Short mmCIF file of C-alpha atoms in Angstrom, two decimals:
data_model
loop_
_atom_site.label_atom_id
_atom_site.label_comp_id
_atom_site.label_asym_id
_atom_site.label_seq_id
_atom_site.Cartn_x
_atom_site.Cartn_y
_atom_site.Cartn_z
CA MET V 355 39.56 -40.06 -81.27
CA VAL V 356 42.09 -42.80 -80.51
CA VAL V 357 44.60 -40.27 -79.18
CA THR V 358 41.96 -38.62 -77.01
CA SER V 359 40.91 -42.01 -75.67
CA LYS V 360 44.50 -42.86 -74.75
CA LYS V 361 44.96 -39.55 -72.99
CA ALA V 362 41.74 -40.06 -71.08
CA LYS V 363 42.85 -43.53 -70.00
CA VAL V 364 46.24 -42.23 -68.84
CA LYS V 365 44.53 -39.43 -66.91
CA SER V 366 42.07 -41.85 -65.35
CA SER V 367 44.87 -44.21 -64.37
CA LYS V 368 46.86 -41.40 -62.72
CA ARG V 369 43.81 -40.23 -60.82
CA LYS V 370 43.08 -43.76 -59.63
CA LYS V 371 46.63 -44.21 -58.34
CA ALA V 372 46.55 -40.78 -56.65
CA MET V 373 43.26 -41.60 -54.94
CA GLU V 374 44.56 -44.97 -53.78
CA LYS V 375 47.63 -43.27 -52.34
CA TRP V 376 45.47 -40.66 -50.61
CA THR V 377 43.11 -43.27 -49.19
CA LYS V 378 46.07 -45.11 -47.68
CA HIS V 379 47.35 -41.82 -46.26
CA CYS V 380 43.94 -41.18 -44.67
CA LEU V 381 44.00 -44.63 -43.06
CA ASP V 382 47.47 -43.89 -41.65
CA VAL V 383 46.24 -40.57 -40.23
CA GLN V 384 43.20 -42.26 -38.76
CA LYS V 385 45.23 -45.05 -37.20
CA SER V 386 47.87 -42.74 -35.69
CA THR V 387 45.32 -40.29 -34.28
CA ALA V 388 42.87 -42.91 -33.00
CA THR V 389 45.42 -43.86 -30.35
CA LEU V 390 45.34 -40.25 -29.13
CA LEU V 391 41.73 -40.73 -28.06
CA ASP V 392 42.74 -43.37 -25.56
CA SER V 393 46.08 -41.94 -24.46
CA THR V 394 44.96 -38.41 -23.58
CA ASN V 395 44.01 -37.86 -19.94
CA GLU V 396 43.16 -34.20 -20.30
CA ASN V 397 39.71 -32.81 -19.85
CA GLN V 398 38.27 -32.20 -23.31
CA SER V 399 37.04 -28.67 -22.65
CA SER V 400 40.39 -27.68 -21.12
CA ARG V 401 42.21 -29.17 -24.07
CA ILE V 402 40.02 -27.30 -26.56
CA MET V 403 40.38 -24.02 -24.71
CA ARG V 404 44.17 -24.24 -24.60
CA ALA V 405 44.42 -25.37 -28.23
CA LYS V 406 42.67 -22.20 -29.40
CA THR V 407 45.32 -19.92 -27.88
CA ASP V 408 48.51 -21.99 -27.75
CA TYR V 409 49.67 -22.89 -31.25
CA GLY V 410 52.59 -25.06 -30.14
CA TYR V 411 50.27 -27.07 -27.92
CA PHE V 412 47.69 -27.33 -30.72
CA VAL V 413 50.28 -28.77 -33.11
CA THR V 414 51.83 -31.31 -30.74
CA THR V 415 48.44 -32.41 -29.35
CA TYR V 416 46.52 -32.97 -32.56
CA PHE V 417 49.26 -33.60 -35.13
CA PRO V 418 52.09 -35.63 -33.56
CA HIS V 419 52.22 -37.66 -36.77
CA LEU V 420 53.20 -34.46 -38.64
CA ALA V 421 55.10 -32.60 -35.93
CA THR V 422 57.64 -35.13 -34.77
CA LYS V 423 59.68 -32.29 -33.24
CA ALA V 424 58.55 -29.34 -31.16
CA CYS V 425 57.62 -26.14 -32.98
CA GLY V 426 60.36 -23.60 -33.45
CA LYS V 427 59.94 -20.08 -32.15
CA PHE V 428 59.68 -18.76 -35.71
CA GLN V 429 56.78 -21.12 -36.52
CA ILE V 430 54.82 -20.06 -33.44
CA GLU V 431 55.45 -16.37 -34.17
CA ALA V 432 54.16 -16.82 -37.74
CA ALA V 433 51.00 -18.53 -36.50
CA ASN V 434 50.29 -15.85 -33.92
CA TYR V 435 50.85 -13.06 -36.44
CA ILE V 436 48.38 -14.63 -38.88
CA LEU V 437 45.81 -15.34 -36.18
CA LYS V 438 45.88 -11.81 -34.77
CA ASN V 439 45.78 -10.05 -38.14
CA ASN V 440 42.72 -10.72 -40.27
CA ARG V 441 44.38 -8.62 -42.99
CA ALA V 442 47.76 -10.34 -42.65
CA ARG V 443 50.29 -9.77 -45.41
CA GLY V 444 53.13 -12.17 -44.82
CA ILE V 445 56.26 -13.22 -46.68
CA PHE V 446 57.94 -16.22 -45.10
CA GLU V 447 61.35 -17.04 -46.56
CA TRP V 448 62.17 -20.23 -44.73
CA ALA V 449 64.99 -22.62 -45.49
CA ARG V 450 64.31 -26.07 -46.83
CA GLY V 451 63.31 -28.58 -44.19
CA HIS V 452 61.72 -25.97 -41.94
CA ALA V 453 58.10 -27.12 -42.44
CA LYS V 454 56.99 -24.15 -44.52
CA SER V 455 54.09 -25.88 -46.22
CA THR V 456 53.14 -27.89 -43.15
CA HIS V 457 52.57 -24.77 -41.09
CA LEU V 458 51.50 -22.03 -43.51
CA SER V 459 49.32 -24.14 -45.80
CA LEU V 460 48.05 -26.82 -43.44
CA LEU V 461 48.32 -26.39 -39.68
CA ILE V 462 47.72 -22.65 -39.41
CA PRO V 463 44.52 -22.83 -41.53
CA LEU V 464 43.36 -25.73 -39.36
CA TRP V 465 44.10 -23.59 -36.29
CA LEU V 466 42.11 -20.66 -37.69
CA ARG V 467 39.11 -22.96 -38.18
CA ILE V 468 38.79 -23.74 -34.47
CA GLN V 469 38.63 -20.12 -33.34
CA ASP V 470 35.44 -18.65 -31.86
CA GLU V 471 33.27 -16.14 -33.73
CA ARG V 472 34.92 -16.57 -37.09
CA ASP V 473 33.70 -16.20 -40.66
CA PRO V 474 33.65 -19.25 -42.92
CA LEU V 475 37.10 -19.87 -44.34
CA VAL V 476 37.43 -19.55 -48.12
CA MET V 477 40.98 -20.60 -48.82
CA VAL V 478 42.94 -20.73 -52.05
CA LEU V 479 46.12 -22.79 -52.12
CA VAL V 480 48.50 -21.74 -54.90
CA SER V 481 51.60 -23.56 -56.07
CA LYS V 482 53.81 -23.76 -59.17
CA SER V 483 51.34 -26.11 -60.89
CA ASN V 484 47.79 -27.31 -60.42
CA PRO V 485 48.88 -30.86 -59.48
CA ALA V 486 51.29 -29.44 -56.89
CA ALA V 487 48.50 -27.30 -55.41
CA LYS V 488 46.12 -30.28 -55.34
CA GLU V 489 48.70 -32.32 -53.46
CA LEU V 490 48.86 -29.63 -50.78
CA LEU V 491 45.06 -29.59 -50.70
CA SER V 492 44.94 -33.36 -50.25
CA ASP V 493 46.78 -33.07 -46.92
CA LEU V 494 44.20 -30.61 -45.66
CA GLN V 495 41.28 -32.82 -46.59
CA ALA V 496 42.98 -35.87 -45.09
CA GLU V 497 43.36 -34.19 -41.69
CA LEU V 498 39.84 -32.78 -41.72
CA GLU V 499 38.26 -36.12 -42.50
CA SER V 500 40.59 -38.64 -40.84
CA ASN V 501 42.21 -37.02 -37.80
CA GLU V 502 40.20 -38.66 -35.02
CA LEU V 503 41.13 -36.33 -32.16
CA TYR V 504 40.61 -33.20 -34.25
CA LYS V 505 37.23 -34.53 -35.37
CA ARG V 506 36.16 -35.41 -31.81
CA ASP V 507 37.01 -31.97 -30.44
CA PHE V 508 35.90 -29.88 -33.40
CA SER V 509 33.15 -32.02 -35.00
CA GLN V 510 32.98 -34.21 -38.11
CA GLN V 511 34.18 -32.20 -41.10
CA LYS V 512 33.45 -34.41 -44.07
CA GLY V 513 31.50 -32.48 -46.67
CA GLU V 514 31.44 -32.53 -50.44
CA GLY V 515 33.97 -32.40 -53.22
CA SER V 516 37.50 -33.72 -53.48
CA TRP V 517 41.02 -32.37 -53.54
CA ALA V 518 41.48 -34.44 -56.73
CA ASP V 519 39.06 -32.05 -58.45
CA GLY V 520 40.81 -29.06 -56.90
CA LYS V 521 37.95 -28.09 -54.56
CA PHE V 522 36.14 -29.37 -51.50
CA ILE V 523 33.74 -27.93 -48.91
CA THR V 524 33.53 -28.99 -45.27
CA ALA V 525 30.32 -29.79 -43.42
CA ASP V 526 30.39 -26.42 -41.66
CA GLY V 527 30.82 -24.43 -44.87
CA ASP V 528 34.55 -23.82 -45.26
CA MET V 529 35.78 -24.02 -48.85
CA PHE V 530 39.27 -24.97 -50.06
CA LEU V 531 40.53 -24.63 -53.63
CA ALA V 532 43.76 -25.41 -55.47
CA LEU V 533 45.19 -23.19 -58.19
CA GLY V 534 48.30 -23.54 -60.27
CA ARG V 535 50.52 -20.59 -61.10
CA GLY V 536 48.73 -18.23 -63.48
CA GLN V 537 45.30 -19.89 -63.33
CA SER V 538 42.35 -17.54 -63.13
CA PRO V 539 41.17 -16.89 -59.55
CA ARG V 540 38.36 -14.59 -60.59
CA GLY V 541 34.84 -15.00 -59.25
CA ILE V 542 35.61 -17.38 -56.40
CA LYS V 543 32.90 -17.17 -53.72
CA LYS V 544 31.16 -19.34 -51.16
CA SER V 545 27.70 -18.17 -50.10
CA GLY V 546 28.61 -14.61 -50.96
CA ILE V 547 31.94 -14.75 -49.10
CA ARG V 548 35.00 -14.13 -51.21
CA VAL V 549 38.48 -15.56 -50.72
CA ASN V 550 39.87 -14.67 -47.28
CA TYR V 551 42.99 -16.84 -47.00
CA ILE V 552 45.53 -17.14 -49.79
CA SER V 553 48.62 -19.28 -49.35
CA ILE V 554 51.18 -19.01 -52.17
CA ASP V 555 53.32 -22.04 -51.48
CA ASP V 556 56.58 -22.76 -53.35
CA ILE V 557 55.43 -20.96 -56.48
CA ASP V 558 59.01 -20.73 -57.78
CA ASP V 559 60.93 -23.42 -59.60
CA ASP V 560 64.38 -23.73 -61.18
CA GLU V 561 63.10 -23.42 -64.73
CA MET V 562 61.15 -20.20 -64.20
CA SER V 563 63.92 -18.58 -62.16
CA ARG V 564 66.10 -18.59 -65.27
CA ASN V 565 63.63 -16.24 -66.96
CA PRO V 566 63.34 -12.88 -65.11
CA ARG V 567 60.48 -11.80 -67.36
CA ARG V 568 58.35 -14.78 -66.32
CA VAL V 569 59.20 -14.17 -62.67
CA LYS V 570 57.98 -10.59 -62.99
CA GLN V 571 54.80 -11.69 -64.76
CA THR V 572 54.04 -14.19 -61.99
CA ALA V 573 54.70 -11.61 -59.27
CA ASP V 574 52.30 -9.27 -61.09
CA TRP V 575 49.69 -12.05 -61.22
CA CYS V 576 50.06 -12.64 -57.46
CA LEU V 577 49.53 -8.99 -56.60
CA GLY V 578 46.91 -8.45 -59.30
CA ALA V 579 44.42 -11.14 -60.20
CA LEU V 580 45.14 -13.33 -57.17
CA PHE V 581 45.20 -10.60 -54.53
CA GLY V 582 42.14 -9.10 -56.16
CA SER V 583 40.14 -12.26 -55.49
CA MET V 584 39.76 -11.05 -51.90
CA ASP V 585 37.05 -8.56 -50.98
CA MET V 586 38.98 -5.28 -51.20
CA GLY V 587 41.93 -6.89 -49.41
CA ARG V 588 39.86 -8.38 -46.58
CA GLY V 589 41.68 -11.56 -45.72
CA ARG V 590 45.06 -13.10 -45.14
CA PHE V 591 47.64 -13.19 -47.93
CA VAL V 592 50.81 -15.22 -47.30
CA ILE V 593 53.73 -16.24 -49.49
CA VAL V 594 56.06 -19.01 -48.41
CA GLY V 595 59.19 -20.46 -50.00
CA ASN V 596 62.94 -20.05 -50.06
CA ARG V 597 65.12 -17.73 -52.11
CA PHE V 598 67.21 -20.26 -54.01
CA ASP V 599 67.90 -18.00 -56.99
CA ARG V 600 68.42 -14.32 -57.72
CA HIS V 601 65.19 -14.24 -59.69
CA THR V 602 62.27 -15.60 -57.68
CA VAL V 603 58.73 -14.48 -57.02
CA ILE V 604 59.20 -14.61 -53.26
CA GLY V 605 62.40 -12.58 -53.54
CA THR V 606 60.75 -10.03 -55.83
CA LEU V 607 57.85 -9.55 -53.43
CA ALA V 608 60.12 -9.43 -50.37
CA ASP V 609 62.28 -6.75 -51.98
CA THR V 610 59.39 -4.59 -53.18
CA LYS V 611 56.57 -4.97 -50.64
CA LYS V 612 58.20 -3.30 -47.66
CA ASN V 613 54.86 -2.98 -45.87
CA PHE V 614 54.45 -6.77 -45.71
CA PHE V 615 55.35 -8.73 -42.59
CA HIS V 616 58.55 -10.49 -43.63
CA THR V 617 60.61 -13.15 -41.89
CA THR V 618 63.74 -14.82 -43.21
CA VAL V 619 64.59 -18.10 -41.51
CA ASN V 620 67.91 -19.70 -42.36
CA VAL V 621 69.09 -23.06 -41.08
CA LEU V 622 71.71 -21.14 -39.08
CA ASP V 623 70.91 -17.95 -37.20
CA LYS V 624 73.12 -14.85 -37.16
CA ASN V 625 75.26 -16.45 -34.44
CA GLY V 626 75.81 -19.65 -36.39
CA ARG V 627 73.42 -21.74 -34.29
CA PRO V 628 70.57 -23.91 -35.62
CA THR V 629 67.46 -21.75 -35.95
CA TRP V 630 65.19 -24.75 -35.46
CA LYS V 631 67.22 -26.15 -32.60
CA GLU V 632 64.36 -28.43 -31.61
CA ASN V 633 64.91 -30.36 -34.84
CA PHE V 634 68.45 -29.94 -36.17
CA THR V 635 71.87 -30.20 -34.55
CA LEU V 636 74.84 -28.10 -35.53
CA LYS V 637 76.83 -31.24 -36.32
CA GLU V 638 74.37 -32.56 -38.90
CA ILE V 639 74.03 -29.11 -40.48
CA GLN V 640 77.80 -28.89 -40.83
CA GLU V 641 77.88 -32.35 -42.41
CA VAL V 642 75.21 -31.35 -44.95
CA ARG V 643 77.14 -28.15 -45.67
CA GLN V 644 80.26 -30.13 -46.43
CA ASP V 645 78.41 -32.72 -48.53
CA MET V 646 76.50 -30.14 -50.62
CA GLY V 647 79.26 -27.59 -51.08
CA GLU V 648 78.99 -24.00 -49.96
CA ALA V 649 77.16 -22.56 -52.96
CA ARG V 650 74.35 -25.13 -52.87
CA PHE V 651 74.12 -24.88 -49.08
CA GLN V 652 73.78 -21.10 -49.28
CA ARG V 653 71.03 -21.35 -51.90
CA GLU V 654 68.95 -24.05 -50.26
CA TYR V 655 69.46 -23.40 -46.58
CA MET V 656 70.53 -19.76 -46.17
CA ASN V 657 68.24 -17.92 -48.63
CA ASN V 658 71.41 -16.65 -50.24
CA PRO V 659 71.36 -17.30 -54.01
CA VAL V 660 75.02 -16.99 -54.86
CA ARG V 661 76.62 -17.41 -58.26
CA GLU V 662 79.76 -19.50 -58.40
CA GLY V 663 82.61 -18.05 -60.36
CA SER V 664 81.44 -14.45 -60.73
CA VAL V 665 85.03 -13.33 -59.90
CA PHE V 666 87.04 -16.55 -59.54
CA GLU V 667 86.11 -19.38 -61.89
CA GLU V 668 86.44 -23.03 -60.99
CA LYS V 669 88.60 -23.78 -64.03
CA TYR V 670 91.31 -21.57 -62.54
CA MET V 671 91.34 -23.41 -59.19
CA ARG V 672 94.39 -25.46 -60.04
CA TYR V 673 95.96 -28.16 -57.88
CA GLY V 674 99.53 -29.22 -58.43
CA LYS V 675 102.66 -30.74 -56.98
CA MET V 676 104.52 -28.57 -54.49
CA LEU V 677 108.27 -28.02 -54.27
CA SER V 678 110.44 -29.16 -51.42
CA LEU V 679 109.93 -26.59 -48.71
CA SER V 680 113.58 -25.53 -48.80
CA ASP V 681 113.29 -24.65 -52.50
CA TYR V 682 110.86 -21.75 -51.98
CA ALA V 683 112.22 -18.24 -52.17
CA SER V 684 110.13 -17.31 -49.16
CA LEU V 685 107.40 -18.75 -46.94
CA ILE V 686 104.69 -16.87 -45.08
CA CYS V 687 102.01 -17.99 -42.66
CA TYR V 688 99.26 -15.38 -42.69
CA THR V 689 96.18 -15.25 -40.46
CA ASP V 690 92.86 -13.48 -40.72
CA PRO V 691 91.57 -13.87 -37.15
CA SER V 692 88.06 -12.47 -37.82
CA PHE V 693 86.64 -9.85 -35.51
CA LYS V 694 84.89 -12.22 -33.12
CA SER V 695 86.36 -14.59 -30.60
CA SER V 696 83.12 -16.60 -30.68
CA THR V 697 82.94 -19.96 -32.41
CA LYS V 698 79.74 -18.89 -34.16
CA ASN V 699 80.66 -15.95 -36.37
CA ASP V 700 83.25 -15.31 -39.07
CA PHE V 701 85.72 -17.93 -40.19
CA LYS V 702 89.21 -17.72 -38.79
CA ALA V 703 91.75 -18.53 -41.48
CA THR V 704 95.46 -19.32 -41.44
CA VAL V 705 97.23 -19.99 -44.72
CA LEU V 706 100.78 -21.07 -45.52
CA VAL V 707 101.99 -19.79 -48.89
CA GLY V 708 105.34 -20.20 -50.58
CA ILE V 709 106.64 -18.25 -53.56
CA THR V 710 108.83 -20.01 -56.09
CA LYS V 711 111.91 -18.42 -57.55
CA LYS V 712 109.89 -17.82 -60.71
CA GLY V 713 107.17 -15.93 -58.85
CA VAL V 714 104.44 -18.57 -58.65
CA PHE V 715 102.44 -18.75 -55.40
CA HIS V 716 101.97 -22.20 -53.90
CA VAL V 717 99.19 -22.54 -51.32
CA LEU V 718 100.72 -25.24 -49.18
CA LYS V 719 98.29 -25.59 -46.31
CA VAL V 720 95.08 -23.92 -45.11
CA PHE V 721 93.21 -23.92 -41.83
CA ALA V 722 89.80 -22.23 -41.94
CA ASP V 723 86.88 -22.75 -39.62
CA GLN V 724 84.33 -21.06 -37.38
CA THR V 725 86.21 -21.79 -34.23
CA LYS V 726 87.69 -20.33 -31.06
CA VAL V 727 90.88 -18.32 -30.69
CA SER V 728 92.83 -21.09 -28.93
CA THR V 729 92.24 -23.44 -31.88
CA MET V 730 93.45 -20.77 -34.29
CA VAL V 731 96.62 -20.30 -32.22
CA ASP V 732 97.22 -24.05 -32.29
CA TRP V 733 97.12 -23.97 -36.10
CA HIS V 734 100.38 -22.00 -36.03
CA TYR V 735 102.13 -24.73 -34.07
CA GLN V 736 100.87 -27.27 -36.60
CA MET V 737 102.28 -25.05 -39.36
CA ARG V 738 105.60 -24.95 -37.46
CA GLU V 739 105.73 -28.74 -37.43
CA TYR V 740 104.76 -28.82 -41.11
CA VAL V 741 107.72 -26.64 -42.20
CA ARG V 742 110.15 -28.65 -40.06
CA GLY V 743 112.23 -25.76 -38.75
CA LEU V 744 112.54 -23.78 -41.98
CA PRO V 745 112.28 -19.99 -41.63
CA VAL V 746 108.69 -18.77 -41.93
CA ARG V 747 107.35 -15.27 -41.51
CA TYR V 748 104.21 -15.27 -39.33
CA MET V 749 101.82 -12.38 -39.93
CA MET V 750 98.34 -11.56 -38.71
CA GLU V 751 95.84 -9.01 -39.93
CA SER V 752 95.91 -6.10 -37.51
CA GLY V 753 92.65 -5.04 -35.87
CA PHE V 754 91.14 -3.90 -32.63
CA VAL V 755 91.34 -7.44 -31.25
CA GLN V 756 95.07 -7.63 -31.86
CA ASP V 757 96.11 -7.34 -28.21
CA LEU V 758 93.62 -10.01 -27.18
CA LEU V 759 94.94 -12.39 -29.81
CA LEU V 760 98.59 -11.72 -29.03
CA ASP V 761 97.88 -12.39 -25.35
CA GLU V 762 96.40 -15.75 -26.37
CA PHE V 763 99.52 -16.52 -28.44
CA LYS V 764 101.68 -15.70 -25.43
CA LYS V 765 99.58 -17.86 -23.12
CA VAL V 766 99.74 -20.90 -25.43
CA GLY V 767 103.44 -20.29 -26.11
CA ASN V 768 104.22 -20.36 -22.41
CA LYS V 769 102.56 -23.77 -22.16
CA LYS V 770 104.32 -25.17 -25.23
CA GLY V 771 107.70 -23.65 -24.40
CA PHE V 772 107.96 -21.79 -27.70
CA GLN V 773 106.49 -18.47 -28.80
CA ILE V 774 105.28 -18.04 -32.36
CA PRO V 775 107.04 -14.88 -33.58
CA ILE V 776 103.88 -13.42 -35.07
CA LEU V 777 103.75 -9.81 -36.23
CA PRO V 778 100.74 -7.63 -37.06
CA ASP V 779 100.13 -6.61 -40.64
CA THR V 780 99.79 -2.84 -40.21
CA ARG V 781 99.33 -2.13 -43.90
CA LYS V 782 96.67 0.49 -44.57
CA LYS V 783 94.45 -1.76 -46.63
CA PRO V 784 92.17 -0.57 -49.42
CA ASP V 785 88.62 -1.89 -49.92
CA LYS V 786 88.46 -5.64 -49.22
CA PHE V 787 86.60 -6.48 -52.42
CA GLN V 788 89.15 -4.60 -54.50
CA ARG V 789 92.07 -6.27 -52.74
CA ILE V 790 90.75 -9.81 -53.20
CA GLU V 791 89.53 -9.15 -56.75
CA ASN V 792 93.08 -8.06 -57.64
CA LEU V 793 94.12 -11.70 -57.22
CA GLN V 794 92.01 -12.70 -60.22
CA PRO V 795 94.73 -12.17 -62.90
CA LEU V 796 97.09 -14.40 -60.92
CA PHE V 797 94.53 -17.21 -61.02
CA GLN V 798 93.85 -16.69 -64.72
CA ARG V 799 97.59 -16.99 -65.43
CA TYR V 800 97.82 -20.08 -63.19
CA GLU V 801 100.22 -18.28 -60.86
CA VAL V 802 98.34 -19.52 -57.79
CA ILE V 803 98.58 -23.29 -57.30
CA PHE V 804 97.00 -25.34 -54.52
CA ASN V 805 98.74 -28.28 -52.89
CA GLU V 806 97.36 -31.45 -54.46
CA LYS V 807 98.13 -33.39 -51.27
CA GLU V 808 95.75 -31.12 -49.35
CA LYS V 809 92.86 -31.53 -51.80
CA GLY V 810 89.74 -32.42 -49.87
CA SER V 811 91.05 -31.15 -46.54
CA GLN V 812 88.61 -29.04 -44.57
CA GLY V 813 90.67 -25.86 -44.76
CA MET V 814 91.43 -26.15 -48.47
CA GLU V 815 87.77 -26.85 -49.27
CA VAL V 816 86.71 -23.73 -47.36
CA MET V 817 89.30 -21.68 -49.27
CA ILE V 818 88.09 -22.91 -52.66
CA ASP V 819 84.42 -22.49 -51.74
CA GLN V 820 84.91 -18.94 -50.48
CA LEU V 821 86.88 -17.96 -53.58
CA LEU V 822 84.20 -19.33 -55.91
CA LEU V 823 81.43 -17.59 -53.97
CA PHE V 824 83.25 -14.27 -53.75
CA GLU V 825 81.36 -11.40 -55.39
CA LYS V 826 80.66 -7.76 -54.73
CA GLY V 827 77.95 -7.11 -52.16
CA SER V 828 77.79 -10.77 -51.17
CA ARG V 829 76.96 -11.87 -47.62
CA ASN V 830 79.25 -14.89 -47.97
CA HIS V 831 82.27 -15.42 -45.78
CA ASP V 832 85.54 -14.30 -47.36
CA ASP V 833 88.03 -14.71 -44.50
CA ALA V 834 90.13 -17.39 -46.22
CA PRO V 835 90.54 -15.38 -49.46
CA ASP V 836 91.36 -12.35 -47.31
CA ALA V 837 94.16 -14.29 -45.60
CA LEU V 838 95.41 -15.49 -48.98
CA GLU V 839 95.47 -11.93 -50.31
CA GLY V 840 97.47 -10.82 -47.27
CA ALA V 841 100.05 -13.55 -47.80
CA ILE V 842 100.39 -12.94 -51.53
CA TRP V 843 100.66 -9.17 -51.11
CA ILE V 844 103.50 -9.48 -48.61
CA LEU V 845 105.33 -12.08 -50.70
CA SER V 846 104.89 -9.94 -53.82
CA ASN V 847 106.16 -6.79 -52.19
CA ARG V 848 109.11 -8.09 -50.22
CA GLU V 849 112.44 -7.34 -51.77
CA ARG V 850 114.06 -10.50 -53.08
CA VAL V 851 117.59 -10.97 -51.79
CA SER V 852 118.42 -12.96 -54.90
CA ASN V 853 117.68 -10.24 -57.44
CA ASN V 854 117.20 -7.10 -55.28
CA ARG V 855 113.94 -6.13 -56.98
CA HIS V 856 110.21 -6.47 -56.46
CA ILE V 857 108.17 -9.22 -58.02
CA VAL V 858 105.11 -6.96 -58.38
CA GLY V 859 103.63 -7.30 -61.85
CA LYS V 860 106.12 -9.94 -62.91
CA ARG V 861 104.57 -12.51 -65.22
CA ALA V 862 105.70 -15.91 -64.04
CA ASN V 863 106.81 -18.71 -66.29
CA ARG V 864 104.10 -21.33 -66.18
CA HIS V 865 106.68 -24.12 -66.17
CA TYR V 866 107.38 -23.82 -62.51
#
């Protein structure tokens, strides 16, 4: 009895704190929206009429305290799809920070409520746990009861029940419930009306994603017991989250339910520009990318759950002291120019590699970036200054853009008064994955060493990141490893003047 009493007291204390926090939140909503009553000069009927059809206007007019930036195109398209389809089946894989919950579990339901000739809304909010679902529900109740402009235009909505109990009903008969992952949704009704809006919001978590069996069980629950709570599928069924791991519920449903409306929103679009340009700048995205590291950035912001080290492991990424440049048996500057001249697509990569007399490859300097051709050409002049007049072989991967690139080299060379003697690599290359994967034994034997003085440089960090993220079938960039493979292949297969034989297959002495 003592233990039970303690548990009850703890539970009561948590509830009290949660309610106090929610009450304060309601006061903040009330205060921020009360000013809207005085500041708006629009005719009320005109405002209401436009709000019912223009989602972006609805959001910025009634919820400026939530929507501090204009809606993105993808958010408006999602809202319109759900509004126009009373049997909507939507999977929304949106990157972190893209207001997934705010729109799919809060603003869009509030938008549906103001439409003409509608049925009462019976909504179930589902999240990874019951407390998480209740927290989402609390935001809904706060807006319904405290948003002064929304209340003025669409009537007082305070009814009965509380989000803290996982259920409340508005004055006009809409019902909202919170369910945690796996809780029974059976038998939910309001005045004979069954569930007609289900929002599955961030149902995945790191712990569950490590157990594929549990992921499958939860996906089955979503499509079984939960989906079945609707009246023979009458209603809207949406799943929202981001694919941060290979095993997720949202990923499982996206890969198997091909008939569902499915949008994938990454922080960067296919052209490398911010998808939500109204909110994020390219500069701040690039800074976050650098701070997080490529693997984490891909998982959290690009819906691309990569595994580090599936081919190249971090323990084999070895930094070390380089030789004097004149002590290398040969030096090569190799470039993978990518197939686009745009600054927004593949990475351009230029790498300077030296081979020691014992056959160890030293990665001396790397430039790698999503940049324009003229910048890439300038890298070669920086490499020329770096080697201080020593003989270097300049090579570039041959492709259909070769003439364009060589023209750019000529143009820059004319300005600088010196032409980079760059030659195309016309080797008939095998499969890219196979070529780059063939470097793995060299790394395992510590026969590829990175310049310790370049550690932390932008180009070297891109090289390491792309090597660690390299795996078969991956959508990750691999231009820097491709340039490295080109340099190592040429150095390995050039006949050494000193010994008149190839270095291919030679096991190098680790004491270089």
